[in-house]
Short mmCIF file of C-alpha atoms and ligand atoms in Angstrom, two decimals:
data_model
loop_
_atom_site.label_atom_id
_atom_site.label_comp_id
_atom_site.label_asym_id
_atom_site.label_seq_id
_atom_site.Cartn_x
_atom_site.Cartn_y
_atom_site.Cartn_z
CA UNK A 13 -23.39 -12.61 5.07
CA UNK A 14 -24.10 -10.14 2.30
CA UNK A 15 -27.58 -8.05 2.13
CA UNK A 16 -29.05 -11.04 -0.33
CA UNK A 17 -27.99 -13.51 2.37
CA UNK A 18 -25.61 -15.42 -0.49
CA UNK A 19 -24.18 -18.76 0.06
CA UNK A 20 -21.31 -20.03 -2.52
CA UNK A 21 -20.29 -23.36 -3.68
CA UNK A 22 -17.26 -24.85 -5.02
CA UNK A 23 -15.65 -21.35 -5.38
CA UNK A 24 -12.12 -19.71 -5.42
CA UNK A 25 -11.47 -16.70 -3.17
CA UNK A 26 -8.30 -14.62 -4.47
CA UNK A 27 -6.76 -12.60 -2.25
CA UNK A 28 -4.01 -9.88 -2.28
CA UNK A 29 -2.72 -7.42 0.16
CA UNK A 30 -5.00 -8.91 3.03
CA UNK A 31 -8.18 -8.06 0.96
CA UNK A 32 -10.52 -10.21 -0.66
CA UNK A 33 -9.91 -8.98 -4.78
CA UNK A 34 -12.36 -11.61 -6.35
CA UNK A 35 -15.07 -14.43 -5.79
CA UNK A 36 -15.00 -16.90 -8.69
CA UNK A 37 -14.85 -20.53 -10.26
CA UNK A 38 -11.32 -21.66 -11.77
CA UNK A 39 -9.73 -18.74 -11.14
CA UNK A 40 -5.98 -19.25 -12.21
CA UNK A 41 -3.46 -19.14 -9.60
CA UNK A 42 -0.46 -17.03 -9.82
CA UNK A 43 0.17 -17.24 -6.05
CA UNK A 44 0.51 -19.60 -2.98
CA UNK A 45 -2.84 -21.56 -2.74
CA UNK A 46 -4.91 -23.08 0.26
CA UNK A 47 -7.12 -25.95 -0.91
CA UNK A 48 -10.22 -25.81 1.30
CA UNK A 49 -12.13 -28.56 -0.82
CA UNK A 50 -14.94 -30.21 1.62
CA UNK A 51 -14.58 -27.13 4.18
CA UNK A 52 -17.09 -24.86 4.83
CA UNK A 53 -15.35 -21.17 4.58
CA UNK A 54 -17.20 -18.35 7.03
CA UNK A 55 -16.21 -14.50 7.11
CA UNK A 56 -14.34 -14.47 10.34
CA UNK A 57 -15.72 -14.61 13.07
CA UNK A 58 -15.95 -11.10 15.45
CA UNK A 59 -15.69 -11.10 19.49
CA UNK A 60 -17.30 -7.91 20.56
CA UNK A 61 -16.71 -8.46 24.78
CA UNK A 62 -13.83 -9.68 26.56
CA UNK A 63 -11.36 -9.80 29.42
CA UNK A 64 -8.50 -10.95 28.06
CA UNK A 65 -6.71 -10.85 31.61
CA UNK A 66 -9.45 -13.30 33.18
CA UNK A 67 -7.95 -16.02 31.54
CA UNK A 68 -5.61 -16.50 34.41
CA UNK A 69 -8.24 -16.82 37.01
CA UNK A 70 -10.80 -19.61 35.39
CA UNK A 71 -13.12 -21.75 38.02
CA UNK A 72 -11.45 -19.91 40.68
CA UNK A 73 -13.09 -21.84 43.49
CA UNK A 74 -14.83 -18.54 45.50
CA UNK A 75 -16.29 -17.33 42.44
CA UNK A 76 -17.82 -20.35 40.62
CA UNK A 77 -21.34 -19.65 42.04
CA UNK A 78 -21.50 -16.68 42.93
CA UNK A 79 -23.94 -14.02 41.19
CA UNK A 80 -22.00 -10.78 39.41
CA UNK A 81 -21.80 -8.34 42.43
CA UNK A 82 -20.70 -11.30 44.75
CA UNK A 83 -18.25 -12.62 41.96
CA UNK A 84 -16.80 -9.76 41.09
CA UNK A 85 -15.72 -8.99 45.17
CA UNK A 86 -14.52 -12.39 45.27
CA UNK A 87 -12.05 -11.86 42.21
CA UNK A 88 -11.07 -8.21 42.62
CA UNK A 89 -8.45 -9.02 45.32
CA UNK A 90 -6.91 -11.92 42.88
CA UNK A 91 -7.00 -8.90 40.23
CA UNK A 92 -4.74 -6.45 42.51
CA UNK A 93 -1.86 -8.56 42.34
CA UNK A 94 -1.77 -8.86 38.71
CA UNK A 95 1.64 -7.58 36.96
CA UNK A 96 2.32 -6.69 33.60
CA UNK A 97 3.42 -9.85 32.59
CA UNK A 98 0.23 -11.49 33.69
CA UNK A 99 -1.94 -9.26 31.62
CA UNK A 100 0.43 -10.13 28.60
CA UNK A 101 0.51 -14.07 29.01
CA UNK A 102 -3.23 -14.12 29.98
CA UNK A 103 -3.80 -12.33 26.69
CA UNK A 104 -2.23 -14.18 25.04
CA UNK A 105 -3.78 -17.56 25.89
CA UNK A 106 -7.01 -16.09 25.25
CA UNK A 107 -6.28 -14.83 22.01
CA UNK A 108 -4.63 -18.00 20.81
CA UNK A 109 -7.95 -20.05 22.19
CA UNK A 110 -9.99 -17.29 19.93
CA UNK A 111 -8.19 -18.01 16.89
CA UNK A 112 -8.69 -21.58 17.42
CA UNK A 113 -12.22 -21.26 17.66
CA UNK A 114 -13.01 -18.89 14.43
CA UNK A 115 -11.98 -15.30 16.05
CA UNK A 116 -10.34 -13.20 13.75
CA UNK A 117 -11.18 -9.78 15.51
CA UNK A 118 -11.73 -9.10 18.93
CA UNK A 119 -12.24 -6.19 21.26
CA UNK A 120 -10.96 -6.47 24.88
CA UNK A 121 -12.30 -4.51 28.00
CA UNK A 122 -8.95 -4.31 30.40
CA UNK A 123 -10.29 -1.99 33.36
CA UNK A 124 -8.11 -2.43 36.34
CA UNK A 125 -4.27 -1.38 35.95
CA UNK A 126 -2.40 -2.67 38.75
CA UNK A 127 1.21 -2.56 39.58
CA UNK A 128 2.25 -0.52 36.35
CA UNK A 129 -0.34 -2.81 33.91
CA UNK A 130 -1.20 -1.00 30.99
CA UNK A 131 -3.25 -0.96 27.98
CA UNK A 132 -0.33 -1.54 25.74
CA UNK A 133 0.11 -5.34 27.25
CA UNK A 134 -2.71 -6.71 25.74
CA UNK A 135 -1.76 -4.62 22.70
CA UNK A 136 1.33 -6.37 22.44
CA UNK A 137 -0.07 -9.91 22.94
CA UNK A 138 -2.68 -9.24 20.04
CA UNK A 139 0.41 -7.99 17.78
CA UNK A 140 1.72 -11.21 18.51
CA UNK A 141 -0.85 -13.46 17.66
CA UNK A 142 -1.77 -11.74 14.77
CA UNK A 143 -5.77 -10.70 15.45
CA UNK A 144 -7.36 -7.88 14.15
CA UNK A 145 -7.36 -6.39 18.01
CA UNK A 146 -9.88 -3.27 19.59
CA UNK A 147 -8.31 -2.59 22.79
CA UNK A 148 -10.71 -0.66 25.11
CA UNK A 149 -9.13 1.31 27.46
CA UNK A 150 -11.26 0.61 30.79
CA UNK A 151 -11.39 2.32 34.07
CA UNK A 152 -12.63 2.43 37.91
CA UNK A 153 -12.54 5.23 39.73
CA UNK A 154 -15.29 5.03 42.66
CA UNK A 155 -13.95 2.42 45.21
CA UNK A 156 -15.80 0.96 48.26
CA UNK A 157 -15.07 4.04 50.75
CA UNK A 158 -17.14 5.90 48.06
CA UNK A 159 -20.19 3.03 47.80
CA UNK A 160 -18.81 1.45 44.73
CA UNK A 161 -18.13 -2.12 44.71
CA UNK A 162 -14.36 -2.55 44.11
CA UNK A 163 -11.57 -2.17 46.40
CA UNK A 164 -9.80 1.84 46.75
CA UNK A 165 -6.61 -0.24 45.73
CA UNK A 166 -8.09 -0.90 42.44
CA UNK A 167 -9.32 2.63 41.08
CA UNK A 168 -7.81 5.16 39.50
CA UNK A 169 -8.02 9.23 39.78
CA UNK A 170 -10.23 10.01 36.82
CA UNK A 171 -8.05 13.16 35.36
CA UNK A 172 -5.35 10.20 35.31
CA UNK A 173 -7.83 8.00 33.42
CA UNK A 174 -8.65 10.12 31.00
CA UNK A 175 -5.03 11.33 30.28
CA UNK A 176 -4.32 7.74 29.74
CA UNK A 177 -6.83 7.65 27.36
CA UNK A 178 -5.63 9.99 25.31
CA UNK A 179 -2.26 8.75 25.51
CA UNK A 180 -3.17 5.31 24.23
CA UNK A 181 -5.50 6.54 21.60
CA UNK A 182 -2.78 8.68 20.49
CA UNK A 183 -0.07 5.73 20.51
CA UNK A 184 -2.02 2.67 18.97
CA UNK A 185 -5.47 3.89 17.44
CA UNK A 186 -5.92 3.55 13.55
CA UNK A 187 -8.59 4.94 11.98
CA UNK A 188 -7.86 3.37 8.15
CA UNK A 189 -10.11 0.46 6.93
CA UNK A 190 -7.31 -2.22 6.76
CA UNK A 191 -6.81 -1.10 10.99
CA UNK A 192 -5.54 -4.25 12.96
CA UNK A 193 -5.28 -2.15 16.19
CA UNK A 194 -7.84 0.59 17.63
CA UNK A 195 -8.43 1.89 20.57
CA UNK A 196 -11.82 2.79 22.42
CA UNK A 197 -12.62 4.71 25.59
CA UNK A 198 -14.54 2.61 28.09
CA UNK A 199 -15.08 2.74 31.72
CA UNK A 200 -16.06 -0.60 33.18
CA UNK A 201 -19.73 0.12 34.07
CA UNK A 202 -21.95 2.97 35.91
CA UNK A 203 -21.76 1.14 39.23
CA UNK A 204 -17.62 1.24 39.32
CA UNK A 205 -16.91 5.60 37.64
CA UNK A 206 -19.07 8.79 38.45
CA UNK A 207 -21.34 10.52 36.56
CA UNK A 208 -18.99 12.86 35.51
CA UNK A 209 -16.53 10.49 34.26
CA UNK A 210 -19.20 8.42 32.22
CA UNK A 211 -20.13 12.14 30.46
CA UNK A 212 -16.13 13.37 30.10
CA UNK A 213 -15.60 9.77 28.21
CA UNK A 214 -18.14 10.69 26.05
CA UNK A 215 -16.88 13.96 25.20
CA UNK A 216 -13.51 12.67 25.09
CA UNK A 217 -14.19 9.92 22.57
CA UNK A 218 -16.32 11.99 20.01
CA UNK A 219 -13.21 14.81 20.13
CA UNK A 220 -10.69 12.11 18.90
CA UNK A 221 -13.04 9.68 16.70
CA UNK A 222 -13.17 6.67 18.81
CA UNK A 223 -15.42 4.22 19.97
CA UNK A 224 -17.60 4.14 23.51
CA UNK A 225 -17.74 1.14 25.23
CA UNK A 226 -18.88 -0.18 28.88
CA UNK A 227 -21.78 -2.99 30.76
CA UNK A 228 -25.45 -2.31 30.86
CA UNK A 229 -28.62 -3.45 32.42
CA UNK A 230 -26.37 -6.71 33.55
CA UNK A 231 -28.92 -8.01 35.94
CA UNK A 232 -31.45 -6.94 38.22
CA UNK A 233 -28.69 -5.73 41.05
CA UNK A 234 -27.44 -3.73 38.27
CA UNK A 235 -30.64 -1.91 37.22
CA UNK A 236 -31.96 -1.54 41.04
CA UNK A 237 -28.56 0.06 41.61
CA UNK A 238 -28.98 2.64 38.65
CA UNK A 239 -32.98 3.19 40.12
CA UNK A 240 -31.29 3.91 43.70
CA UNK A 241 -28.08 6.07 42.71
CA UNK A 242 -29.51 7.66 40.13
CA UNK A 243 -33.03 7.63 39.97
CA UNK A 244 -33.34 6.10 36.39
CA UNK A 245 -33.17 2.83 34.45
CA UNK A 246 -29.82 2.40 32.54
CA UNK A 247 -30.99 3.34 29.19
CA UNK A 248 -31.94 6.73 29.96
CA UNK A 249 -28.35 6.95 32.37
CA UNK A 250 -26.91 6.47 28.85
CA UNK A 251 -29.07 8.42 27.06
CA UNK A 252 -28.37 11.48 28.92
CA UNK A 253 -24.55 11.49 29.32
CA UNK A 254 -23.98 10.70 26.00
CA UNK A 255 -23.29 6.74 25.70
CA UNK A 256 -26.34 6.37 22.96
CA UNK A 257 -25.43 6.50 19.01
CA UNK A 258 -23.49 4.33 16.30
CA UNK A 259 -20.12 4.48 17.94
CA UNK A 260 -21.60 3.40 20.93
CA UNK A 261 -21.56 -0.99 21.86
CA UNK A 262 -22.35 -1.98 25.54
CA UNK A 263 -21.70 -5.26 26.82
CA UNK A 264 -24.56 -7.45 28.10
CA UNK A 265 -28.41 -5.47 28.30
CA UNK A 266 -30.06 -8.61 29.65
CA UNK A 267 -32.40 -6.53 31.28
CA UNK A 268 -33.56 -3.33 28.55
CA UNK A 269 -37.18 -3.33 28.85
CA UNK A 270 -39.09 -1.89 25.38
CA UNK A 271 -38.81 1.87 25.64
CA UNK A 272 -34.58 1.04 25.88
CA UNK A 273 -34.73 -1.54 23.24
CA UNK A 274 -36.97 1.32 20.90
CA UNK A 275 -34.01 3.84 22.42
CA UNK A 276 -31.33 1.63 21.17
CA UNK A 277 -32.94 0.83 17.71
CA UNK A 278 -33.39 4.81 16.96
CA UNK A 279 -29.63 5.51 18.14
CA UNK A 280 -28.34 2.74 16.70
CA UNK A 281 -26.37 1.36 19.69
CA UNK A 282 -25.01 -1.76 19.65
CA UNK A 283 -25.01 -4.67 21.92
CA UNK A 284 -22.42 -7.06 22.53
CA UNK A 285 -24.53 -10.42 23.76
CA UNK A 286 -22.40 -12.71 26.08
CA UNK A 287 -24.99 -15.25 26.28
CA UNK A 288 -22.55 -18.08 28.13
CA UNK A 289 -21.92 -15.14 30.74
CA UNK A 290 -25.39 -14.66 30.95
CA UNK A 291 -25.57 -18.11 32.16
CA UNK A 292 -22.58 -18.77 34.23
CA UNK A 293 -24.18 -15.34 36.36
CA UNK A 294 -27.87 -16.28 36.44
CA UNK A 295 -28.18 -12.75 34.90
CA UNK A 296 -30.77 -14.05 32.29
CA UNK A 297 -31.71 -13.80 28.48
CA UNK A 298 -31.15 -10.89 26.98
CA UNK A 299 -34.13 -10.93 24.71
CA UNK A 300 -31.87 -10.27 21.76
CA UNK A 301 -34.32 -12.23 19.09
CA UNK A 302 -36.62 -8.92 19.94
CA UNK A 303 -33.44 -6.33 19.54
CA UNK A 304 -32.65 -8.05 16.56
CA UNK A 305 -36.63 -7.72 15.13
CA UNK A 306 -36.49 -4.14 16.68
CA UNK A 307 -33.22 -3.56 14.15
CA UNK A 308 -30.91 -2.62 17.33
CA UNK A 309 -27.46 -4.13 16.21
CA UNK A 310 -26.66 -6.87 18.27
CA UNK A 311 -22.65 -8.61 18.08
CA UNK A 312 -21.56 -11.40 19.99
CA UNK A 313 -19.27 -11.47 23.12
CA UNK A 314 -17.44 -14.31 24.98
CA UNK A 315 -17.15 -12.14 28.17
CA UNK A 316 -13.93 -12.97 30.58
CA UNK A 317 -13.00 -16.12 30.89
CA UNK A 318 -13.60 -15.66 34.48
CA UNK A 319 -17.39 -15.74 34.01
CA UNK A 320 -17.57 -18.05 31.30
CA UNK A 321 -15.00 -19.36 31.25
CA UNK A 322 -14.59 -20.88 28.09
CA UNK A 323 -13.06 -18.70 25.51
CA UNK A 324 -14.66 -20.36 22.22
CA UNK A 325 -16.28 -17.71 20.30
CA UNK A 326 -17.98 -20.22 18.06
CA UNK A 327 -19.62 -22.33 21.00
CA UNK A 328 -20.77 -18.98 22.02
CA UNK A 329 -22.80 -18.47 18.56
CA UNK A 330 -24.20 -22.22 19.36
CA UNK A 331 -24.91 -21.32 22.75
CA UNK A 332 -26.68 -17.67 21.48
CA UNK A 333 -28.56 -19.84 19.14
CA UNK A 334 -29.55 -22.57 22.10
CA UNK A 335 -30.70 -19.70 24.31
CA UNK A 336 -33.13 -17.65 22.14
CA UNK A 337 -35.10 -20.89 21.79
CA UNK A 338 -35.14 -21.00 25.46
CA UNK A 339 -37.17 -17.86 25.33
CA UNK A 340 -38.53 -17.14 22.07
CA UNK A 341 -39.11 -20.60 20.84
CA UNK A 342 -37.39 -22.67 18.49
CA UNK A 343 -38.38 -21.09 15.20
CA UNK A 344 -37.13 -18.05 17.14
CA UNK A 345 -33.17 -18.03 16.19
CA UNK A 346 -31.81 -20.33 13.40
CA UNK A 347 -28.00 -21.55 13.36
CA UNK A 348 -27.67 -18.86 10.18
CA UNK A 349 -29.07 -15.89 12.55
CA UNK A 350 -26.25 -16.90 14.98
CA UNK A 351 -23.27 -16.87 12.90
CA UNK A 352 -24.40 -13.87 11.34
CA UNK A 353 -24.25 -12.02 15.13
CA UNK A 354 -21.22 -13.42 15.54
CA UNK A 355 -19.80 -12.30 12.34
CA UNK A 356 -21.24 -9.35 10.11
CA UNK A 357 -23.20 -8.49 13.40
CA UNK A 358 -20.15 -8.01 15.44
CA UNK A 359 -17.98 -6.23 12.67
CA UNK A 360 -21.12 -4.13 12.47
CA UNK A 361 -20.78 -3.11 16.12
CA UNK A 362 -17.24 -2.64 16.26
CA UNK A 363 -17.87 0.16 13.25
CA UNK A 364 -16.14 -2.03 10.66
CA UNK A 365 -18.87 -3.46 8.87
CA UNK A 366 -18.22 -1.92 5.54
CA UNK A 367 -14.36 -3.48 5.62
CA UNK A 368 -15.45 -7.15 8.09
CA UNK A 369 -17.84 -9.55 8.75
CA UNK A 370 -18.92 -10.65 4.63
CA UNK A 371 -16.92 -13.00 2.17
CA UNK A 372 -17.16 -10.27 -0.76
CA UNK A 373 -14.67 -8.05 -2.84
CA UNK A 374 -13.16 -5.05 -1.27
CA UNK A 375 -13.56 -6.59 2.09
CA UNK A 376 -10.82 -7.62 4.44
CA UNK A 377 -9.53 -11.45 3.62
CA UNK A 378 -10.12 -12.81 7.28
CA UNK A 379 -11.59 -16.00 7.22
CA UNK A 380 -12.06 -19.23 9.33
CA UNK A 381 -11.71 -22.16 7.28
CA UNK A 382 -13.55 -25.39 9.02
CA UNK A 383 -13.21 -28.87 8.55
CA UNK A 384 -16.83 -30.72 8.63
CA UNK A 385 -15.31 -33.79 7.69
CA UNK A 386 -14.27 -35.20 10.84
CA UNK A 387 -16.71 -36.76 13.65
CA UNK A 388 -18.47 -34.00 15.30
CA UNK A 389 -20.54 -32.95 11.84
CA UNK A 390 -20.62 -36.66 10.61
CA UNK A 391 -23.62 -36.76 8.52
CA UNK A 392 -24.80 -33.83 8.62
CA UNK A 393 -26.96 -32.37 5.71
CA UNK A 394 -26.24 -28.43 5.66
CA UNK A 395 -23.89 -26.75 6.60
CA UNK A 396 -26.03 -25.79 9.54
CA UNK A 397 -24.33 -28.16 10.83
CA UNK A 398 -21.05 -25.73 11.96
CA UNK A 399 -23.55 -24.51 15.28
CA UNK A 400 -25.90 -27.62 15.50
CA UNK A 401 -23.30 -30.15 15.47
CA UNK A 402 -19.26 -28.63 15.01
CA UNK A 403 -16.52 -28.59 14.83
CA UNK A 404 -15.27 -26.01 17.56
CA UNK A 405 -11.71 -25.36 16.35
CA UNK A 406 -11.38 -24.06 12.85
CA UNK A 407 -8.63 -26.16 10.17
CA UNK A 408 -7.45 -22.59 9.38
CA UNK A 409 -7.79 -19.23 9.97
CA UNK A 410 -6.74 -16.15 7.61
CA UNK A 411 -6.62 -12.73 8.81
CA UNK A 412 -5.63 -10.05 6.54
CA UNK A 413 -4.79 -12.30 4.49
CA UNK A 414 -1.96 -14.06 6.72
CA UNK A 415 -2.55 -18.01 8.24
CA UNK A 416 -2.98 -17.55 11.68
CA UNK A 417 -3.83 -21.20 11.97
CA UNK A 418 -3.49 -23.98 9.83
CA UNK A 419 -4.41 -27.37 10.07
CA UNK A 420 -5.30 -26.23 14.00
CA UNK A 421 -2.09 -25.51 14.64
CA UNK A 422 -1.98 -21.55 15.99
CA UNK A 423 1.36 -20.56 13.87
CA UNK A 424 2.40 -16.87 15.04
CA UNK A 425 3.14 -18.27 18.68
CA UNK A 426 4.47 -21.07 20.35
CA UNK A 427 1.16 -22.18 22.53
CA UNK A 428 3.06 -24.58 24.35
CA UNK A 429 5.27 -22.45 25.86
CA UNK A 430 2.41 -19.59 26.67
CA UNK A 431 0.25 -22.37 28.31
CA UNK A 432 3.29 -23.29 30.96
CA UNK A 433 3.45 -19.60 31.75
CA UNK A 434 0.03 -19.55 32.02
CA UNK A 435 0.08 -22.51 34.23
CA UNK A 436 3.10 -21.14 36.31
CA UNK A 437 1.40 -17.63 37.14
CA UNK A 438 -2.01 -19.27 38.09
CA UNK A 439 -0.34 -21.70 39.89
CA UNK A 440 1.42 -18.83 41.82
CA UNK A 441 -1.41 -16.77 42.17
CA UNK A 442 -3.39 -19.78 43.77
CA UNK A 443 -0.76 -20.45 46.19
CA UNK A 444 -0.56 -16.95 47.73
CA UNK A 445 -4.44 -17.13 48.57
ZN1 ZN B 4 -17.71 -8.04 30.80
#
């Protein structure tokens, strides 16, 4: 993943003090050793769009075919009733299924706070499971009295919001280039906050040096609604209150026509591309081969596991890969353009990419280790093969330079034990329907 596009054989990687310190063949040893002989070694893979708390409400019957405005009504009320400890367990099974699948940094979108949830719940999961972890601190604040689609019950005052914001920037944000946690200001999406809160985020995240994150251009409800409330498409809603520039990522953009795809290219705003999301909510194909040829930086995003609702980050790079050919044709997107959105393309958006996403000295050690010995990449001939064939769960996985898995076995939690919680709260939460 390196500007010359590099691939390695046969080599050593030494690392020390979670950094990679040197790329080489026989390299003595001196310290513990991982032999990764007939494994295929990829920079970590990078989620740039999740829901971490979703993961409690998969294939939840009223939902599974509905489109995202109906979807989202039908899950908000399941949503209200969520505690602390769900938002901590749910995160934590989702972070444990993204370490199993490659992930070793992910952002999460957490934008409803109900009965004293807080940012610093998924925080503590991610601790926990040991991934490199950019918690965005989300928010609602126009409920259905005021036309907005979710329920009062679920939005906040916005002066409250934004104090919050500050508060958790404040508490768990890390600017340094070896950061496992930061924070980033993010309200859930110009259909769900005002104006004015969309342009006071803004402000508020350029005064403290943090990122902007929210959804864009969805679908077509979501653009028709920006047309109607506004009078504008969503790029230029972005443009002018602020949300356009290199510390800027928004989830989604199925639907930027040219001039917002030229817009995001000049600003450098990222995209987050969910494309299993896409699916799940008939929303479309973002026409990301087109961003990418337009140089708009483009990361990959799982999305909730409500809307996926699978949280495998690299059957999300397969299924990126699968759905540019849809559109674009099949010499359109190769298996090596996916993984590199869903590694150096990611870390890129996330505003790491000189410290993640590249297997190179001076960067961060976090690696995913995969085994294409066993059945699913049988006689295969490149190793292509990861996205055109498998595996889906990685042997190992190394983030600053710690195991987080080995021999797919998730080691910094007991994932037995978090899946009957899991099971127990969902269980509940069905029941009370
Ligand atoms: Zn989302």
């Amino acid at each position: 993943m390196d500007d010359a596009d590099t691939e390695h054989r046969d080599l050593d990687i030494r690392i020390a003090e979670g950094q990679i310190v040197e790329l080489g063949r026989g390299l003595e040893g001196g310290g513990a050793e991982l032999n990764a002989r007939g494994c295929l070694i990829t920079p970590g893979l990078v989620n740039t769009h999740h829901h971490l708390f979703q993961t409690l409400t998969r294939a939840v019957p009223a939902a599974q075919d509905a489109a995202l405005f109906g979807w989202l009504q039908a899950l908000y009320p399941i949503w209200a009733r969520f505690t602390p400890e769900h938002m901590f367990v749910s995160a934590q099974a989702g972070l444990a299924e993204l370490a199993l699948s490659g992930c070793t940094m992910t952002s999460d979108h957490l934008y409803l706070f109900p009965n004293g949830a807080q940012l610093d719940d998924t925080i503590a999961a991610a601790e926990e499971v040991g991934l490199r972890f950019h918690a965005t601190r989300g928010a609602m604040s126009i409920g259905e009295s005021e036309g907005g689609l979710p329920p009062d019950r679920l939005v906040e005052d916005e002066e409250a919001i934004l104090t919050d914001c500050i508060r958790v920037i404040d508490r768990f944000h890390d600017p340094g280039p070896n950061a496992m946690i930061r924070v980033a200001v993010a309200p859930c999406s110009p259909f769900s906050v005002s104006r004015e809160l969309m342009r006071d985020a803004a402000l508020l995240a350029r005064d403290k040096g943090v990122m902007l994150h929210t959804h864009l251009a969805e679908n077509d409800e979501d653009v028709a609604y920006s047309l109607e409330k506004f009078g504008c498409r969503p790029g230029q809603y972005a443009e002018d209150l602020g949300w356009t520039g290199d510390d800027v990522w928004h989830a989604h953009c199925v639907k930027l026509d040219p001039q917002e795809i030229d817009l995001f290219a000049r600003s450098s705003t990222g995209v987050a591309h969910c494309p299993c999301s896409n699916c799940r909510l008939a929303s479309g194909i973002a026409p990301v081969a087109r961003m990418r040829h337009a140089g708009v930086p483009v990361g990959l995003g799982v999305d909730g596991s409500a809307s996926n609702d699978a949280g495998n980050l690299v059957a999300e790079a397969r299924q990126a890969m699968l759905l540019q050919r849809v559109s674009e044709g099949a010499g359109a997107f190769s298996a090596r353009d996916a993984l590199r959105l869903a590694t150096r393309g990611g870390a890129e958006i996330l505003g790491r990419g000189g410290e993640c996403g590249q297997i190179a000295p001076g960067f961060r050690a976090d690696l995913a280790i995969w085994d294409l010995s066993g059945v699913e990449a049988a006689g295969s001939w490149d190793p292509a093969a990861l996205l055109l064939a498998g595996p889906t769960r990685v042997r190992d996985l190394i983030v600053e330079g710690r195991l987080i898995v080995e021999g797919g076995v998730l080691k910094t939690a007991d994932l037995g034990a978090v899946l009957s919680k899991q099971r127990a709260l969902a269980e509940a939460l069905s029941v009370e329907i």
